[in-house]
Tab-separated table of C-alpha atoms and ligand atoms in Angstrom:
chain	number	residue	atom	x	y	z
A	1	MET	CA	-19.648	15.086	16.067
A	2	LEU	CA	-20.540	11.281	15.880
A	3	THR	CA	-24.535	10.590	16.337
A	4	ARG	CA	-25.110	7.570	17.848
A	5	ARG	CA	-25.832	6.920	14.366
A	6	GLN	CA	-23.024	6.105	13.563
A	7	LEU	CA	-21.434	4.319	16.050
A	8	LEU	CA	-24.177	1.911	15.584
A	9	SER	CA	-22.872	1.623	11.677
A	10	GLY	CA	-19.773	1.760	13.073
A	11	LEU	CA	-20.350	-1.540	14.892
A	12	GLY	CA	-22.412	-2.983	12.251
A	13	ALA	CA	-19.701	-2.165	9.421
A	14	ALA	CA	-17.003	-4.352	11.971
A	15	ALA	CA	-19.466	-7.077	11.725
A	16	TRP	CA	-19.679	-6.910	7.709
A	17	SER	CA	-16.180	-7.372	7.980
A	18	LEU	CA	-16.295	-10.691	9.396
A	19	GLN	CA	-17.528	-11.940	6.402
A	20	ALA	CA	-14.248	-10.151	3.594
A	21	GLY	CA	-11.391	-11.465	4.710
A	22	VAL	CA	-8.338	-9.129	4.103
A	23	ALA	CA	-3.946	-8.877	3.312
A	24	ARG	CA	-3.126	-5.380	3.016
A	25	ALA	CA	0.690	-3.733	4.080
A	26	THR	CA	2.568	-0.395	4.754
A	27	THR	CA	2.495	1.676	7.378
A	28	ALA	CA	-0.353	5.070	6.882
A	29	ARG	CA	-1.800	6.663	9.972
A	30	ALA	CA	-5.731	6.712	9.671
A	31	LEU	CA	-7.948	9.069	7.706
A	32	ASP	CA	-10.466	10.025	8.608
A	33	LEU	CA	-13.170	11.374	6.228
A	34	PRO	CA	-12.715	15.070	5.891
A	35	GLU	CA	-9.553	14.602	5.341
A	36	LEU	CA	-10.104	11.482	2.842
A	37	LEU	CA	-12.757	14.541	0.944
A	38	ARG	CA	-10.770	17.216	1.141
A	39	LEU	CA	-7.754	14.728	-1.273
A	40	SER	CA	-10.369	13.996	-4.078
A	41	GLY	CA	-11.595	16.029	-6.397
A	42	ALA	CA	-14.891	12.633	-7.394
A	43	VAL	CA	-16.278	10.513	-5.342
A	44	SER	CA	-18.053	8.280	-7.637
A	45	VAL	CA	-19.162	3.943	-7.849
A	46	ALA	CA	-17.651	2.724	-10.624
A	47	THR	CA	-15.817	-0.398	-11.831
A	48	PRO	CA	-12.171	-1.093	-13.640
A	49	ILE	CA	-12.342	-2.754	-17.464
A	50	GLU	CA	-8.636	-2.234	-18.065
A	51	ALA	CA	-5.105	-1.971	-17.184
A	52	GLN	CA	-1.900	-1.837	-18.977
A	53	SER	CA	1.268	-1.697	-16.513
A	54	ARG	CA	4.387	-0.452	-18.203
A	55	TRP	CA	7.989	1.112	-16.093
A	56	GLU	CA	7.354	5.064	-15.979
A	57	ARG	CA	8.964	8.237	-13.446
A	58	VAL	CA	6.417	9.117	-10.525
A	59	GLY	CA	8.209	11.703	-8.667
A	60	GLY	CA	11.501	11.170	-9.472
A	61	GLN	CA	11.281	7.052	-9.569
A	62	ARG	CA	11.217	4.784	-11.726
A	63	ARG	CA	8.616	2.596	-10.762
A	64	ILE	CA	5.959	-0.007	-12.765
A	65	VAL	CA	2.816	1.288	-13.083
A	66	THR	CA	-1.111	0.361	-13.621
A	67	TYR	CA	-3.518	2.636	-15.730
A	68	VAL	CA	-6.663	1.411	-15.026
A	69	ARG	CA	-10.134	2.592	-16.748
A	70	LEU	CA	-12.894	2.838	-14.435
A	71	GLN	CA	-16.684	2.636	-16.235
A	72	LEU	CA	-18.315	5.061	-13.689
A	73	GLU	CA	-21.879	4.151	-12.878
A	74	GLN	CA	-22.462	7.150	-10.210
A	75	THR	CA	-20.464	10.364	-9.694
A	76	TRP	CA	-21.669	11.989	-5.770
A	77	LEU	CA	-18.684	14.592	-5.857
A	78	GLY	CA	-16.555	16.207	-8.442
A	79	GLU	CA	-17.237	16.091	-11.737
A	80	PRO	CA	-18.638	13.330	-13.937
A	81	GLU	CA	-16.344	12.005	-16.216
A	82	ALA	CA	-17.735	8.520	-18.308
A	83	GLN	CA	-14.529	6.739	-18.210
A	84	PRO	CA	-11.061	8.201	-16.324
A	85	LEU	CA	-7.860	7.075	-16.682
A	86	VAL	CA	-6.379	6.247	-13.212
A	87	ARG	CA	-3.351	5.296	-12.109
A	88	THR	CA	-1.503	2.998	-9.180
A	89	LEU	CA	1.204	1.684	-8.488
A	90	GLY	CA	3.459	-1.787	-9.507
A	91	GLY	CA	1.863	-3.956	-11.276
A	92	GLN	CA	3.948	-6.430	-13.862
A	93	VAL	CA	5.773	-5.572	-16.772
A	94	GLY	CA	7.359	-9.313	-18.810
A	95	ASP	CA	8.461	-11.642	-15.509
A	96	THR	CA	9.102	-8.887	-13.665
A	97	GLY	CA	5.991	-8.050	-11.026
A	98	GLN	CA	5.688	-4.886	-7.761
A	99	VAL	CA	3.813	-5.207	-4.993
A	100	VAL	CA	2.901	-1.486	-3.251
A	101	HIS	CA	2.538	-2.504	-0.074
A	102	GLY	CA	-0.613	0.290	0.757
A	103	GLU	CA	-1.712	1.126	-3.060
A	104	ALA	CA	-5.422	0.116	-4.392
A	105	PRO	CA	-6.479	-3.400	-5.564
A	106	LEU	CA	-8.394	-1.969	-7.819
A	107	ALA	CA	-9.898	-5.349	-9.174
A	108	LEU	CA	-11.000	-5.750	-12.554
A	109	GLY	CA	-14.511	-6.017	-12.623
A	110	GLN	CA	-14.758	-5.390	-9.795
A	111	ARG	CA	-17.429	-2.858	-8.185
A	112	ALA	CA	-16.189	-0.554	-5.312
A	113	LEU	CA	-16.741	3.037	-5.076
A	114	LEU	CA	-13.578	5.212	-4.419
A	115	PHE	CA	-12.570	7.875	-4.235
A	116	LEU	CA	-10.457	9.911	-6.685
A	117	THR	CA	-7.994	12.574	-6.308
A	118	PRO	CA	-8.183	15.572	-8.546
A	119	ARG	CA	-7.427	15.317	-12.950
A	120	THR	CA	-3.231	16.480	-13.141
A	121	ARG	CA	-2.764	15.690	-16.925
A	122	GLU	CA	-5.654	14.093	-17.223
A	123	LEU	CA	-4.764	11.471	-14.830
A	124	ARG	CA	-5.530	11.012	-11.458
A	125	SER	CA	-5.490	8.560	-8.257
A	126	VAL	CA	-6.748	6.387	-5.419
A	127	ALA	CA	-6.751	10.385	-2.709
A	128	GLY	CA	-5.241	8.184	0.107
A	129	MET	CA	-4.603	5.035	-2.259
A	130	ALA	CA	-6.076	2.060	-0.249
A	131	GLN	CA	-7.521	4.376	1.885
A	132	GLY	CA	-9.624	5.878	-1.283
A	133	HIS	CA	-10.534	1.882	-2.018
A	134	TYR	CA	-14.901	0.566	-1.125
A	135	PRO	CA	-15.274	-2.790	-3.354
A	136	LEU	CA	-18.638	-3.856	-3.298
A	137	LEU	CA	-20.475	-7.128	-1.436
A	138	GLU	CA	-23.010	-7.567	-3.836
A	139	GLY	CA	-25.661	-10.557	-2.956
A	140	PRO	CA	-28.050	-11.754	-5.040
A	141	ARG	CA	-31.352	-10.780	-2.802
A	142	SER	CA	-28.848	-8.380	-0.363
A	143	PRO	CA	-28.122	-4.796	-1.232
A	144	ALA	CA	-24.753	-3.121	-2.000
A	145	ARG	CA	-22.410	-2.566	0.845
A	146	LEU	CA	-19.127	-1.697	0.407
A	147	THR	CA	-15.873	-3.109	2.156
A	148	GLN	CA	-12.609	-2.646	3.282
A	149	SER	CA	-10.071	-2.178	0.606
A	150	PRO	CA	-8.034	-5.914	0.544
A	151	GLY	CA	-4.937	-3.637	-0.243
A	152	LEU	CA	-5.315	-1.427	3.404
A	153	PRO	CA	-1.416	-0.475	5.268
A	154	THR	CA	-1.237	-1.081	8.280
A	155	LEU	CA	-3.633	2.146	10.004
A	156	VAL	CA	-1.782	4.276	12.725
A	157	ASP	CA	-4.294	5.410	15.792
A	158	VAL	CA	-7.842	4.076	14.212
A	159	ASP	CA	-11.536	5.368	15.225
A	160	ALA	CA	-14.063	6.150	14.730
A	161	ALA	CA	-14.244	8.559	12.811
A	162	SER	CA	-11.927	6.983	10.611
A	163	ALA	CA	-12.988	6.591	6.961
A	164	VAL	CA	-12.332	3.292	6.843
A	165	VAL	CA	-15.012	2.640	10.448
A	166	ARG	CA	-17.804	5.126	8.848
A	167	LEU	CA	-18.003	3.032	5.920
A	168	SER	CA	-17.365	-0.191	5.374
A	169	GLY	CA	-19.782	-2.070	6.356
A	170	GLN	CA	-22.623	0.295	5.272
A	171	ARG	CA	-25.022	0.515	1.803
A	172	LEU	CA	-24.846	2.372	-0.633
A	173	ASP	CA	-27.124	5.284	-0.146
A	174	ASP	CA	-26.403	5.811	3.728
A	175	ALA	CA	-22.810	5.812	2.476
A	176	SER	CA	-23.786	8.004	0.074
A	177	ARG	CA	-25.570	10.156	2.087
A	178	LEU	CA	-22.748	10.506	5.230
A	179	VAL	CA	-19.993	11.005	2.466
A	180	VAL	CA	-22.201	14.396	1.358
A	181	GLU	CA	-22.579	15.158	4.648
A	182	ALA	CA	-19.155	14.981	5.499
A	183	ALA	CA	-18.466	17.685	2.601
A	184	ARG	CA	-20.754	19.809	3.283
A	185	GLU	CA	-18.740	19.314	6.640
A	186	ALA	CA	-15.680	19.770	5.417
A	187	ARG	CA	-16.953	22.939	3.890
B	1	MET	CA	-18.634	14.561	22.038
B	2	ARG	CA	-14.840	15.323	21.978
B	3	ARG	CA	-12.602	12.929	20.516
B	4	GLY	CA	-11.498	11.317	22.678
B	5	SER	CA	-14.454	10.065	24.883
B	6	ARG	CA	-15.525	9.120	21.405
B	7	LEU	CA	-12.352	7.497	21.002
B	8	ALA	CA	-13.679	5.272	24.143
B	9	ALA	CA	-17.237	4.551	23.438
B	10	SER	CA	-16.285	2.954	19.694
B	11	GLY	CA	-13.845	0.834	21.548
B	12	LEU	CA	-15.347	-2.282	20.588
B	13	ALA	CA	-16.676	-1.603	17.612
B	14	LEU	CA	-12.871	-0.721	16.038
B	15	GLY	CA	-11.632	-4.249	18.607
B	16	VAL	CA	-14.239	-5.904	15.977
B	17	LEU	CA	-13.486	-3.838	13.082
B	18	LEU	CA	-9.437	-4.499	13.164
B	19	VAL	CA	-8.897	-8.259	14.731
B	20	SER	CA	-11.965	-9.725	13.280
B	21	ALA	CA	-11.235	-8.505	10.085
B	22	THR	CA	-9.486	-11.697	9.084
B	23	ALA	CA	-9.625	-15.158	11.305
B	24	SER	CA	-6.528	-15.704	12.658
B	25	GLY	CA	-2.983	-16.505	11.202
B	26	TYR	CA	-0.249	-14.795	9.133
B	27	CYS	CA	-0.345	-14.192	5.479
B	28	ARG	CA	1.875	-14.296	2.340
B	29	THR	CA	2.421	-11.891	0.025
B	30	THR	CA	1.714	-13.573	-3.809
B	31	THR	CA	1.993	-13.186	-7.282
B	32	CYS	CA	-1.567	-12.782	-8.075
B	33	ASP	CA	-2.514	-9.027	-8.746
B	34	PRO	CA	-5.749	-8.088	-9.115
B	35	ARG	CA	-5.991	-5.516	-11.802
B	36	ARG	CA	-3.894	-8.400	-13.919
B	37	GLN	CA	-6.507	-11.354	-12.828
B	38	ALA	CA	-8.451	-12.869	-9.689
B	39	CYS	CA	-7.349	-13.249	-7.069
B	40	PRO	CA	-8.836	-15.613	-4.701
B	41	ARG	CA	-8.542	-15.536	-0.904
B	42	ASP	CA	-8.719	-17.578	2.444
B	43	ALA	CA	-10.753	-17.236	5.282
B	44	GLN	CA	-8.736	-15.474	6.765
B	45	GLY	CA	-8.047	-13.406	4.109
B	46	CYS	CA	-4.502	-14.695	2.582
B	47	MET	CA	-4.571	-14.273	-1.033
B	48	THR	CA	-4.047	-17.865	-2.192
B	49	GLY	CA	-3.992	-17.096	-6.032
B	50	GLY	CA	0.055	-16.814	-6.923
B	51	ILE	CA	2.210	-18.158	-5.407
B	52	PRO	CA	4.167	-16.668	-3.060
B	53	LEU	CA	7.115	-14.599	-2.523
B	54	ALA	CA	10.513	-15.398	-0.933
B	55	TRP	CA	13.775	-14.305	-1.203
B	56	PRO	CA	16.216	-17.363	-3.300
B	57	GLU	CA	18.964	-16.119	-1.719
B	58	ALA	CA	20.522	-17.524	2.156
B	59	CYS	CA	21.976	-13.680	2.605
B	60	VAL	CA	19.968	-10.011	1.670
B	61	GLY	CA	22.115	-7.516	1.326
B	62	PHE	CA	20.571	-4.140	2.423
B	63	SER	CA	21.808	-0.191	2.885
B	64	VAL	CA	20.563	2.551	4.068
B	65	GLN	CA	20.883	6.425	2.644
B	66	ARG	CA	23.441	8.270	3.739
B	67	ASP	CA	21.694	11.292	4.923
B	68	GLY	CA	19.407	9.397	6.832
B	69	SER	CA	17.508	12.090	8.239
B	70	VAL	CA	18.851	15.203	9.154
B	71	LYS	CA	15.412	16.974	9.311
B	72	LEU	CA	14.221	13.960	12.365
B	73	GLY	CA	17.966	14.164	13.278
B	74	ILE	CA	18.151	10.368	12.708
B	75	ASP	CA	22.060	9.620	11.197
B	76	ALA	CA	22.798	6.822	8.463
B	77	GLY	CA	24.382	4.994	10.962
B	78	THR	CA	21.000	4.245	13.613
B	79	LEU	CA	19.503	3.897	11.076
B	80	ARG	CA	21.657	1.088	9.591
B	81	GLY	CA	21.529	0.226	13.245
B	82	ILE	CA	17.912	0.100	13.817
B	83	VAL	CA	17.622	-1.429	10.561
B	84	THR	CA	20.027	-4.662	11.414
B	85	ASP	CA	17.999	-5.125	15.427
B	86	ALA	CA	14.338	-5.447	12.844
B	87	PHE	CA	16.509	-7.282	10.859
B	88	ALA	CA	17.822	-9.328	13.586
B	89	THR	CA	15.053	-9.777	15.275
B	90	TRP	CA	13.554	-11.534	11.878
B	91	GLN	CA	16.533	-14.194	12.286
B	92	ALA	CA	15.991	-15.583	16.092
B	93	ALA	CA	12.778	-16.680	14.931
B	94	ALA	CA	13.056	-20.834	16.279
B	95	CYS	CA	12.638	-22.429	13.626
B	96	ALA	CA	15.919	-20.111	12.731
B	97	PRO	CA	14.196	-19.113	9.717
B	98	THR	CA	17.091	-19.946	6.423
B	99	ILE	CA	17.490	-15.469	5.448
B	100	ALA	CA	21.161	-13.452	6.489
B	101	TRP	CA	20.859	-9.629	6.102
B	102	SER	CA	23.682	-7.829	6.473
B	103	PRO	CA	23.924	-3.782	5.775
B	104	LEU	CA	26.167	-2.946	2.731
B	105	GLU	CA	27.853	0.315	1.856
B	106	ASP	CA	25.888	3.497	2.347
B	107	ALA	CA	23.716	5.200	-0.308
B	108	SER	CA	24.642	8.148	-2.190
B	109	CYS	CA	22.012	8.279	-3.340
B	110	ALA	CA	17.360	7.839	-2.350
B	111	GLU	CA	15.866	6.217	-5.320
B	112	VAL	CA	13.261	3.013	-5.234
B	113	GLN	CA	13.739	1.766	-8.229
B	114	TYR	CA	15.297	-2.259	-9.812
B	115	ASN	CA	17.069	-2.339	-12.673
B	116	SER	CA	16.810	-5.373	-14.816
B	117	GLN	CA	20.009	-5.869	-16.099
B	118	ALA	CA	22.199	-2.769	-13.732
B	119	PRO	CA	23.246	-3.367	-9.309
B	120	ASN	CA	20.781	-2.290	-7.222
B	121	ALA	CA	20.654	-2.594	-3.496
B	122	ASN	CA	18.483	-3.055	-1.164
B	123	LEU	CA	17.199	1.029	0.349
B	124	TRP	CA	15.387	1.852	3.015
B	125	LEU	CA	15.874	6.332	3.090
B	126	PHE	CA	13.957	8.434	4.699
B	127	ARG	CA	11.813	11.232	2.780
B	128	ASP	CA	12.651	14.603	5.051
B	129	GLU	CA	11.217	16.942	2.796
B	130	VAL	CA	8.690	15.714	0.123
B	131	TRP	CA	6.476	12.959	0.473
B	132	PRO	CA	5.703	12.202	-3.392
B	133	TYR	CA	1.734	10.111	-2.260
B	134	ASP	CA	-1.038	10.736	-3.300
B	135	ASP	CA	-1.707	9.850	0.504
B	136	GLY	CA	-2.259	13.061	2.211
B	137	GLY	CA	1.182	12.681	3.630
B	138	LYS	CA	-0.473	9.995	6.132
B	139	THR	CA	1.591	6.843	5.244
B	140	LEU	CA	4.627	6.204	7.228
B	141	ALA	CA	5.587	4.105	5.222
B	142	LEU	CA	5.379	2.739	1.966
B	143	THR	CA	7.531	-0.573	0.860
B	144	THR	CA	8.280	-1.938	-3.469
B	145	VAL	CA	8.649	-5.401	-3.218
B	146	THR	CA	10.250	-5.843	-6.537
B	147	TYR	CA	10.205	-10.064	-7.975
B	148	ASN	CA	9.490	-13.318	-10.645
B	149	LEU	CA	6.051	-13.618	-11.678
B	150	LYS	CA	6.698	-17.020	-12.281
B	151	THR	CA	8.425	-17.871	-9.309
B	152	GLY	CA	7.643	-16.301	-6.935
B	153	ALA	CA	12.068	-14.815	-6.454
B	154	ILE	CA	11.504	-11.511	-4.429
B	155	TYR	CA	14.593	-9.435	-6.452
B	156	ASP	CA	14.392	-6.475	-4.769
B	157	ALA	CA	12.641	-4.853	-1.837
B	158	ASP	CA	12.380	-0.500	-0.668
B	159	VAL	CA	11.223	0.864	1.928
B	160	GLU	CA	10.327	4.920	2.302
B	161	LEU	CA	10.210	6.973	5.602
B	162	ASN	CA	8.204	9.496	6.071
B	163	ALA	CA	10.450	12.404	7.992
B	164	ALA	CA	8.218	14.494	5.860
B	165	GLN	CA	4.928	14.213	7.590
B	166	ASN	CA	5.327	12.106	10.485
B	167	LEU	CA	7.357	12.480	14.527
B	168	LEU	CA	9.440	9.416	13.472
B	169	VAL	CA	12.010	8.491	17.464
B	170	ALA	CA	13.944	6.321	17.699
B	171	ARG	CA	14.104	6.109	21.343
B	172	ASP	CA	11.105	5.230	22.290
B	173	PRO	CA	8.349	7.635	22.043
B	174	ARG	CA	7.312	9.570	25.128
B	175	GLY	CA	3.870	10.405	24.249
B	176	PRO	CA	0.978	9.628	21.418
B	177	ARG	CA	2.440	11.997	19.133
B	178	GLU	CA	5.519	10.154	18.051
B	179	VAL	CA	6.075	6.888	15.990
B	180	ASP	CA	8.049	4.628	17.285
B	181	LEU	CA	10.246	4.775	14.711
B	182	ARG	CA	11.600	-0.242	15.683
B	183	SER	CA	8.192	-0.452	15.737
B	184	ILE	CA	7.324	0.669	11.487
B	185	VAL	CA	10.686	-0.933	10.598
B	186	THR	CA	10.555	-4.409	12.283
B	187	HIS	CA	6.863	-4.894	10.914
B	188	GLU	CA	8.398	-3.396	6.898
B	189	ALA	CA	10.721	-6.158	7.781
B	190	GLY	CA	7.986	-8.563	7.717
B	191	HIS	CA	6.818	-7.264	4.054
B	192	VAL	CA	10.289	-7.945	2.938
B	193	LEU	CA	10.861	-10.552	4.209
B	194	GLY	CA	7.399	-11.172	1.687
B	195	LEU	CA	5.145	-11.288	4.564
B	196	ALA	CA	1.353	-9.596	4.266
B	197	HIS	CA	-0.478	-9.142	7.023
B	198	SER	CA	-1.809	-11.381	9.332
B	199	GLY	CA	-5.616	-11.098	11.029
B	200	GLU	CA	-3.778	-11.916	14.721
B	201	PRO	CA	-3.992	-9.011	16.723
B	202	ASP	CA	-1.689	-8.424	18.826
B	203	ALA	CA	1.474	-9.481	15.459
B	204	VAL	CA	3.693	-7.631	14.186
B	205	MET	CA	1.788	-8.204	11.209
B	206	ASN	CA	-1.095	-7.305	11.530
B	207	GLU	CA	-2.717	-3.995	10.881
B	208	ARG	CA	-3.050	-1.678	13.209
B	209	TYR	CA	-0.403	0.026	15.213
B	210	ARG	CA	-1.528	2.921	18.135
B	211	SER	CA	1.646	5.305	18.309
B	212	GLY	CA	3.288	6.281	21.435
B	213	THR	CA	4.366	2.584	21.311
B	214	THR	CA	6.634	-0.230	20.943
B	215	SER	CA	3.864	-2.774	20.374
B	216	LEU	CA	5.647	-4.066	16.903
B	217	ARG	CA	8.970	-4.692	18.111
B	218	GLU	CA	8.564	-8.278	19.186
B	219	LEU	CA	7.935	-11.211	16.971
B	220	THR	CA	4.713	-13.313	17.630
B	221	ALA	CA	4.225	-17.087	17.890
B	222	ASP	CA	2.022	-15.718	14.593
B	223	ASP	CA	4.876	-13.850	13.014
B	224	VAL	CA	7.158	-16.355	14.291
B	225	SER	CA	4.876	-19.122	12.423
B	226	GLY	CA	5.222	-17.230	9.388
B	227	VAL	CA	8.240	-16.315	9.257
B	228	CYS	CA	9.645	-20.781	9.559
B	229	ALA	CA	7.411	-20.344	6.371
B	230	ILE	CA	8.966	-18.962	4.174
B	231	TYR	CA	12.471	-20.289	5.663
B	232	PRO	CA	12.623	-23.107	6.685
B	233	ALA	CA	15.246	-25.207	7.347
B	234	ASP	CA	15.422	-27.800	4.622
B	235	ARG	CA	14.908	-25.013	1.674
B	236	PRO	CA	17.475	-25.666	-0.751
B	237	LEU	CA	20.260	-22.555	-1.280
B	238	GLY	CA	23.358	-21.769	-2.000
B	239	VAL	CA	26.867	-19.842	-0.881
B	240	CYS	CA	26.162	-16.841	0.871
B	241	ARG	CA	26.853	-13.763	-0.796
B	242	PRO	CA	24.912	-10.699	0.331
B	243	VAL	CA	24.091	-9.336	-3.413
B	244	PRO	CA	21.580	-7.796	-4.871
B	245	ARG	CA	20.481	-8.982	-8.390
B	246	HIS	CA	23.077	-8.315	-11.023
B	247	GLY	CA	25.849	-6.688	-7.901
B	248	PHE	CA	25.889	-4.098	-5.839
B	249	SER	CA	25.432	-0.141	-6.576
B	250	PRO	CA	25.158	2.530	-4.018
B	251	SER	CA	24.649	5.102	-6.274
B	252	CYS	CA	21.106	3.483	-8.101
B	253	ALA	CA	23.065	3.409	-11.228
B	254	THR	CA	19.735	2.946	-14.351
B	255	GLU	CA	20.825	1.478	-17.036
B	256	ALA	CA	17.490	-0.394	-18.667
B	257	PRO	CA	15.317	1.195	-20.546
B	258	LEU	CA	12.213	3.389	-19.285
B	259	GLU	CA	9.850	1.725	-21.401
B	260	GLU	CA	10.022	-2.032	-21.463
B	261	GLY	CA	6.698	-2.632	-23.156
B	262	GLY	CA	3.393	-2.664	-21.731
B	263	CYS	CA	0.642	-5.189	-20.415
B	264	CYS	CA	-3.203	-5.834	-20.469
B	265	SER	CA	-6.337	-6.924	-18.650
B	266	VAL	CA	-8.983	-6.912	-19.344
B	267	ALA	CA	-12.183	-6.948	-17.437
B	268	PRO	CA	-14.343	-10.650	-17.977
B	269	GLY	CA	-16.943	-9.832	-21.109
B	270	ARG	CA	-14.864	-7.653	-22.667
B	271	ARG	CA	-12.871	-8.965	-26.049
B	272	ARG	CA	-9.407	-7.389	-25.043
B	273	GLY	CA	-7.348	-6.317	-28.234
B	274	SER	CA	-9.096	-4.170	-29.171
B	275	GLU	CA	-10.265	-2.797	-25.002
B	276	ALA	CA	-6.346	-3.296	-24.698
B	277	LEU	CA	-5.752	-0.969	-28.364
B	278	ALA	CA	-7.987	1.600	-26.843
B	279	LEU	CA	-6.611	1.684	-23.738
B	280	ALA	CA	-3.251	2.863	-24.938
B	281	ALA	CA	-4.933	4.519	-27.595
B	282	LEU	CA	-6.516	6.909	-24.309
B	283	LEU	CA	-3.517	6.325	-22.487
B	284	GLY	CA	-1.488	7.601	-25.132
B	285	GLY	CA	-3.932	10.609	-25.518
B	286	ALA	CA	-3.473	10.936	-22.837
B	287	LEU	CA	-0.141	11.976	-22.432
B	288	LEU	CA	0.262	13.070	-25.857
B	289	ALA	CA	-2.191	16.369	-24.037
B	290	ALA	CA	-0.655	16.711	-20.792
B	291	THR	CA	3.308	17.109	-22.645
B	292	ARG	CA	1.221	19.587	-24.941
B	293	ARG	CA	0.072	21.750	-22.280
B	294	ARG	CA	3.509	21.779	-20.159
B	295	ALA	CA	5.551	22.386	-24.163
B	296	ARG	CA	2.966	25.720	-24.060
B	297	ARG	CA	3.211	26.350	-19.911
B	298	ALA	CA	7.200	26.450	-21.181
C	1	LIG	ZN1	2.107	-3.722	6.568
């Protein structure tokens, strides 16, 4: 159920996104928060600290992938892990670059709220690709707020229940409450 | 509150959110990768760092996968026709963009790949059975563009269409569950050409689409401006030879060794060398542990 408060915070999110420009690609159905949580093994605030790209086989395809190591700051759901390793599609090796439109662009040094898939073979990915990535916009005197990922795909059938609508523009503590509540409902 | 009324109630919020995320106007995809370097953006949200991507050739060939989608009942010829029409839509822009697309032989393989030494194919394919990405099957189409990061020249582009979890239709959609393949293909063709998303609400390259509609079939003035900026009449061109880089292979020939060297980047303020080595060790450790576990299971 959507409460009035959530709708208002959606409006806040909209206003907030005026300041946070985006450029993104590919096409995906908008995930709602319970769907995003079902894909996730952990929800954490983290900062990418290192990245390494290489050619690798993913789902039978030979691709460039980029491994990103995160420094975890808070874990809201799932097992805390100090420095998880996350595999993202695309990257740059030698003179060759590969952009996979729709993947979460985990910018080095950029704090973000991340929905991470359960760990498989010591690795995670960002759940829902860029729909599970919310960079934090931090002002000198204002609290950090979640923004939409600049890698967000073209979203099909976005509505007020969509995770990107519910979370973008939220302060961290409000986002945490939303996520924990949604996880409780999703169970 | 039911979903329908919830949607109506939130129409305003959504409209503002998705329309105003960028003030207006097309954006180009660039070589800047935020996992490697800082990628500044302008007021419209367009990436200004890096070199904008473009196909250097005047003519480019593409292939469709020969099985089409058995699940959706869309054969290769139908997909080939839709992709041809979509590129023709872009090519019909008023400035007569200096890039022409032609269909090559259908591909027997279904791989997204780029060979740095062997022949290639710019492939459009359906995934009928398994969608191999961590997105809950919600992605309708995924475009992978390979480029030269020193020049911005596009080498290869492959588009995967998710038929495993979505009802893509080759005719006009008849209800809200059906997704217009022609709309999706026209949008993805814009990415193949080197465009990112646009803040212009009605543009084909805008970041929203409502299923059941054909709203992304026709270019707007903003889309036209975008494609004309990438492929203006006065750009230098060679002869028209629509062959993929290093020749054409309809069978996903692969030659290059899997390892072509990695490269590292480290967040500002961290010591590069030692941390990069630590990551390599971590990655090695993670993969080794996984391999051992697999071996034990086998
Ligand atoms: Zn897109």
